[in-house]
mmCIF file of C-alpha atoms in Angstrom:
data_model
loop_
_atom_site.group_PDB
_atom_site.id
_atom_site.type_symbol
_atom_site.label_atom_id
_atom_site.label_comp_id
_atom_site.label_asym_id
_atom_site.label_seq_id
_atom_site.Cartn_x
_atom_site.Cartn_y
_atom_site.Cartn_z
ATOM 1 C CA MET T 1083 0.035 0.040 0.073
ATOM 2 C CA SER T 1084 2.543 2.618 1.015
ATOM 3 C CA THR T 1085 6.094 3.090 -0.293
ATOM 4 C CA ALA T 1086 7.066 6.218 1.549
ATOM 5 C CA SER T 1087 6.633 7.093 5.279
ATOM 6 C CA ASP T 1088 8.004 9.323 7.898
ATOM 7 C CA ARG T 1089 7.903 8.473 11.634
ATOM 8 C CA PRO T 1090 9.726 10.723 13.944
ATOM 9 C CA ASP T 1091 11.600 8.600 16.607
ATOM 10 C CA GLY T 1092 10.131 9.089 20.072
ATOM 11 C CA SER T 1093 7.494 11.504 18.901
ATOM 12 C CA ASP T 1094 3.702 11.539 19.460
ATOM 13 C CA ARG T 1095 3.327 12.887 15.936
ATOM 14 C CA PRO T 1096 1.476 10.713 13.519
ATOM 15 C CA GLU T 1097 3.278 8.617 10.948
ATOM 16 C CA ILE T 1098 3.033 9.947 7.447
ATOM 17 C CA VAL T 1099 2.193 7.531 4.671
ATOM 18 C CA LEU T 1100 1.831 8.155 0.980
ATOM 19 C CA VAL T 1101 -0.600 6.165 -1.128
ATOM 20 C CA ARG T 1102 -1.309 6.383 -4.914
ATOM 21 C CA GLY T 1103 -4.975 5.826 -5.473
ATOM 22 C CA ASP T 1104 -8.574 6.827 -4.990
ATOM 23 C CA ILE T 1105 -9.402 8.452 -1.530
ATOM 24 C CA THR T 1106 -12.916 6.946 -1.680
ATOM 25 C CA GLU T 1107 -11.337 3.439 -1.496
ATOM 26 C CA GLN T 1108 -9.415 4.045 1.665
ATOM 27 C CA ASP T 1109 -10.173 2.163 4.865
ATOM 28 C CA ALA T 1110 -9.417 4.727 7.458
ATOM 29 C CA ASP T 1111 -11.244 6.048 10.507
ATOM 30 C CA VAL T 1112 -11.554 9.552 8.665
ATOM 31 C CA ILE T 1113 -11.443 10.518 5.061
ATOM 32 C CA VAL T 1114 -10.972 14.252 4.618
ATOM 33 C CA ASN T 1115 -13.033 16.006 1.907
ATOM 34 C CA ALA T 1116 -11.667 18.837 0.147
ATOM 35 C CA ALA T 1117 -15.144 20.414 0.127
ATOM 36 C CA ASN T 1118 -16.584 23.629 -1.255
ATOM 37 C CA SER T 1119 -18.121 26.030 1.324
ATOM 38 C CA SER T 1120 -21.704 24.849 0.460
ATOM 39 C CA LEU T 1121 -21.015 21.357 1.857
ATOM 40 C CA LEU T 1122 -23.496 20.162 -0.688
ATOM 41 C CA GLY T 1123 -21.174 18.324 -3.020
ATOM 42 C CA GLY T 1124 -19.269 19.526 -6.094
ATOM 43 C CA GLY T 1125 -16.591 18.279 -8.433
ATOM 44 C CA GLY T 1126 -13.254 16.482 -7.907
ATOM 45 C CA VAL T 1127 -12.641 14.828 -4.553
ATOM 46 C CA ASP T 1128 -15.841 16.390 -3.137
ATOM 47 C CA GLY T 1129 -18.138 15.015 -5.887
ATOM 48 C CA ALA T 1130 -16.336 11.524 -5.583
ATOM 49 C CA ILE T 1131 -16.836 11.398 -1.820
ATOM 50 C CA HIS T 1132 -20.521 12.404 -2.058
ATOM 51 C CA ARG T 1133 -21.187 9.820 -4.987
ATOM 52 C CA LYS T 1134 -19.572 6.939 -3.289
ATOM 53 C CA GLY T 1135 -20.619 7.846 0.198
ATOM 54 C CA GLY T 1136 -24.228 8.065 -0.785
ATOM 55 C CA PRO T 1137 -27.082 10.204 0.410
ATOM 56 C CA ALA T 1138 -26.267 9.962 4.068
ATOM 57 C CA ILE T 1139 -23.356 12.443 3.751
ATOM 58 C CA LEU T 1140 -25.531 14.883 1.845
ATOM 59 C CA ASP T 1141 -28.241 14.557 4.411
ATOM 60 C CA ALA T 1142 -25.748 15.308 7.241
ATOM 61 C CA CYS T 1143 -24.238 18.220 5.339
ATOM 62 C CA ARG T 1144 -27.857 19.705 4.895
ATOM 63 C CA THR T 1145 -28.396 19.384 8.564
ATOM 64 C CA LEU T 1146 -25.177 21.335 9.186
ATOM 65 C CA ARG T 1147 -26.334 23.961 6.728
ATOM 66 C CA ALA T 1148 -29.686 24.295 8.466
ATOM 67 C CA GLY T 1149 -27.848 24.862 11.729
ATOM 68 C CA HIS T 1150 -24.500 26.489 12.586
ATOM 69 C CA TYR T 1151 -23.240 26.571 8.969
ATOM 70 C CA GLY T 1152 -26.133 28.335 7.369
ATOM 71 C CA ARG T 1153 -23.804 30.447 5.388
ATOM 72 C CA GLY T 1154 -21.494 27.510 4.561
ATOM 73 C CA LEU T 1155 -18.180 26.365 6.068
ATOM 74 C CA PRO T 1156 -15.585 28.991 6.032
ATOM 75 C CA THR T 1157 -12.184 28.455 4.406
ATOM 76 C CA GLY T 1158 -9.756 26.756 6.636
ATOM 77 C CA GLU T 1159 -12.177 25.256 9.016
ATOM 78 C CA ALA T 1160 -13.352 21.627 9.339
ATOM 79 C CA VAL T 1161 -16.424 19.733 10.339
ATOM 80 C CA ALA T 1162 -17.305 15.993 10.535
ATOM 81 C CA THR T 1163 -20.226 13.991 9.196
ATOM 82 C CA THR T 1164 -21.014 10.324 8.730
ATOM 83 C CA ALA T 1165 -19.035 8.558 6.056
ATOM 84 C CA GLY T 1166 -22.175 6.933 4.525
ATOM 85 C CA ASN T 1167 -21.257 4.075 2.408
ATOM 86 C CA LEU T 1168 -17.401 4.736 2.446
ATOM 87 C CA ALA T 1169 -15.031 2.433 4.377
ATOM 88 C CA ALA T 1170 -14.472 5.060 7.086
ATOM 89 C CA GLN T 1171 -16.367 6.043 10.166
ATOM 90 C CA TRP T 1172 -16.415 9.745 9.369
ATOM 91 C CA VAL T 1173 -15.772 12.295 6.702
ATOM 92 C CA VAL T 1174 -14.243 15.533 7.772
ATOM 93 C CA HIS T 1175 -15.092 18.319 5.396
ATOM 94 C CA THR T 1176 -12.614 21.275 4.980
ATOM 95 C CA VAL T 1177 -12.676 24.088 2.605
ATOM 96 C CA GLY T 1178 -9.343 25.027 1.023
ATOM 97 C CA PRO T 1179 -8.362 28.314 -0.344
ATOM 98 C CA VAL T 1180 -8.254 29.255 -3.956
ATOM 99 C CA HIS T 1181 -4.647 29.877 -4.896
ATOM 100 C CA SER T 1182 -3.790 33.583 -5.524
ATOM 101 C CA ALA T 1183 -0.640 34.975 -6.951
ATOM 102 C CA GLN T 1184 -1.501 38.403 -5.368
ATOM 103 C CA GLU T 1185 -2.269 37.269 -1.832
ATOM 104 C CA ASP T 1186 -0.540 34.688 0.441
ATOM 105 C CA ARG T 1187 -3.224 32.157 1.609
ATOM 106 C CA SER T 1188 -0.781 29.563 2.869
ATOM 107 C CA GLU T 1189 -1.997 29.930 6.387
ATOM 108 C CA GLN T 1190 -5.542 29.085 5.289
ATOM 109 C CA LEU T 1191 -4.230 25.899 3.584
ATOM 110 C CA ALA T 1192 -2.340 24.961 6.711
ATOM 111 C CA SER T 1193 -5.504 25.490 8.813
ATOM 112 C CA CYS T 1194 -7.240 22.941 6.639
ATOM 113 C CA TYR T 1195 -4.897 20.232 7.691
ATOM 114 C CA ARG T 1196 -4.582 21.425 11.329
ATOM 115 C CA GLU T 1197 -8.349 21.775 11.831
ATOM 116 C CA SER T 1198 -9.077 18.387 10.129
ATOM 117 C CA LEU T 1199 -6.520 16.767 12.501
ATOM 118 C CA ARG T 1200 -8.204 18.509 15.471
ATOM 119 C CA VAL T 1201 -11.652 17.276 14.473
ATOM 120 C CA ALA T 1202 -10.176 13.731 13.863
ATOM 121 C CA ASP T 1203 -8.529 13.809 17.270
ATOM 122 C CA ALA T 1204 -11.832 14.995 18.972
ATOM 123 C CA LEU T 1205 -13.578 11.980 17.207
ATOM 124 C CA GLY T 1206 -10.847 9.522 18.582
ATOM 125 C CA ALA T 1207 -9.673 8.697 15.124
ATOM 126 C CA GLU T 1208 -6.467 6.802 14.711
ATOM 127 C CA THR T 1209 -6.122 6.917 10.869
ATOM 128 C CA VAL T 1210 -6.842 9.960 8.679
ATOM 129 C CA ALA T 1211 -6.771 9.929 4.824
ATOM 130 C CA PHE T 1212 -6.133 13.363 3.141
ATOM 131 C CA PRO T 1213 -6.319 14.370 -0.500
ATOM 132 C CA ALA T 1214 -3.987 17.103 -1.766
ATOM 133 C CA ILE T 1215 -6.214 19.921 -0.651
ATOM 134 C CA SER T 1216 -6.683 22.959 -3.025
ATOM 135 C CA THR T 1217 -4.367 21.476 -5.741
ATOM 136 C CA GLY T 1218 -7.208 20.693 -8.094
ATOM 137 C CA ILE T 1219 -9.589 23.180 -9.450
ATOM 138 C CA TYR T 1220 -8.593 25.685 -6.731
ATOM 139 C CA GLY T 1221 -5.138 25.941 -8.617
ATOM 140 C CA TRP T 1222 -2.680 25.542 -5.748
ATOM 141 C CA PRO T 1223 0.739 24.448 -7.183
ATOM 142 C CA MET T 1224 1.320 20.773 -6.195
ATOM 143 C CA ASP T 1225 4.855 21.278 -4.902
ATOM 144 C CA ASP T 1226 3.855 24.033 -2.521
ATOM 145 C CA GLY T 1227 0.536 22.248 -1.561
ATOM 146 C CA ALA T 1228 2.702 19.130 -0.588
ATOM 147 C CA ARG T 1229 5.229 21.192 1.269
ATOM 148 C CA ILE T 1230 2.543 23.015 3.388
ATOM 149 C CA ALA T 1231 0.592 19.657 4.032
ATOM 150 C CA VAL T 1232 3.688 17.748 5.232
ATOM 151 C CA GLU T 1233 5.078 20.576 7.247
ATOM 152 C CA THR T 1234 1.658 21.096 8.982
ATOM 153 C CA VAL T 1235 1.194 17.461 9.722
ATOM 154 C CA ARG T 1236 4.761 17.106 11.061
ATOM 155 C CA ALA T 1237 4.122 20.131 13.344
ATOM 156 C CA SER T 1238 0.861 18.661 14.637
ATOM 157 C CA HIS T 1239 0.493 16.759 17.963
ATOM 158 C CA PRO T 1240 -2.962 15.089 17.960
ATOM 159 C CA SER T 1241 -3.212 12.594 20.676
ATOM 160 C CA SER T 1242 -5.386 9.837 18.941
ATOM 161 C CA VAL T 1243 -4.122 10.142 15.350
ATOM 162 C CA ARG T 1244 -1.416 7.597 14.734
ATOM 163 C CA GLU T 1245 -1.333 7.589 10.871
ATOM 164 C CA VAL T 1246 -1.840 10.351 8.360
ATOM 165 C CA ARG T 1247 -2.212 9.034 4.898
ATOM 166 C CA PHE T 1248 -1.915 11.369 1.905
ATOM 167 C CA VAL T 1249 -3.911 9.663 -0.854
ATOM 168 C CA LEU T 1250 -2.684 10.979 -4.351
ATOM 169 C CA TYR T 1251 -4.428 10.322 -7.502
ATOM 170 C CA ASP T 1252 -1.575 10.366 -9.872
ATOM 171 C CA ALA T 1253 2.143 9.695 -10.115
ATOM 172 C CA ALA T 1254 2.987 13.526 -10.465
ATOM 173 C CA ALA T 1255 1.191 14.390 -7.102
ATOM 174 C CA TYR T 1256 2.830 11.302 -5.490
ATOM 175 C CA ALA T 1257 6.271 12.463 -6.561
ATOM 176 C CA GLU T 1258 5.728 16.047 -5.143
ATOM 177 C CA PHE T 1259 4.593 14.581 -1.705
ATOM 178 C CA GLU T 1260 7.439 12.148 -1.763
ATOM 179 C CA ALA T 1261 9.886 15.079 -2.323
ATOM 180 C CA ALA T 1262 8.287 17.023 0.448
ATOM 181 C CA LEU T 1263 8.935 14.173 2.925
#
């Protein structure tokens, strides 16, 4: 399954594992969804998770929208729902920033990873599968997205999360995350 990993000796930080594949196929406690702010599904990873997870995820997202997230989920924040038909217990939805050449939004991207890990820890999750947030239609350069993702996870200290799995759809993305490790 994995060919690259990073485990800091004597640290409580999670092990980082790279996987090339489809995030909807991952057997993990948490699958992170690179959601749009509406939480109601979309394209890319978001659409794939909603399609494979089935209507339970959309129903849970509609409940969130009817309550605290009536205006949508803000960029950099994270919230959990059921995983529906996925081989996970929960989906943690986070909204990544759209890349901008004029404005540094790196902290917002880092926040997606930090907040997703915080939510996963609160759920008691031990394994978390992440996509490369914001590197698709939101235009974030893959090399910089990989650097931010890896640095943020390495700096995190969640108590329950033992493994962070970056699930990368193609060889180019995998290579960038491998270089970041």
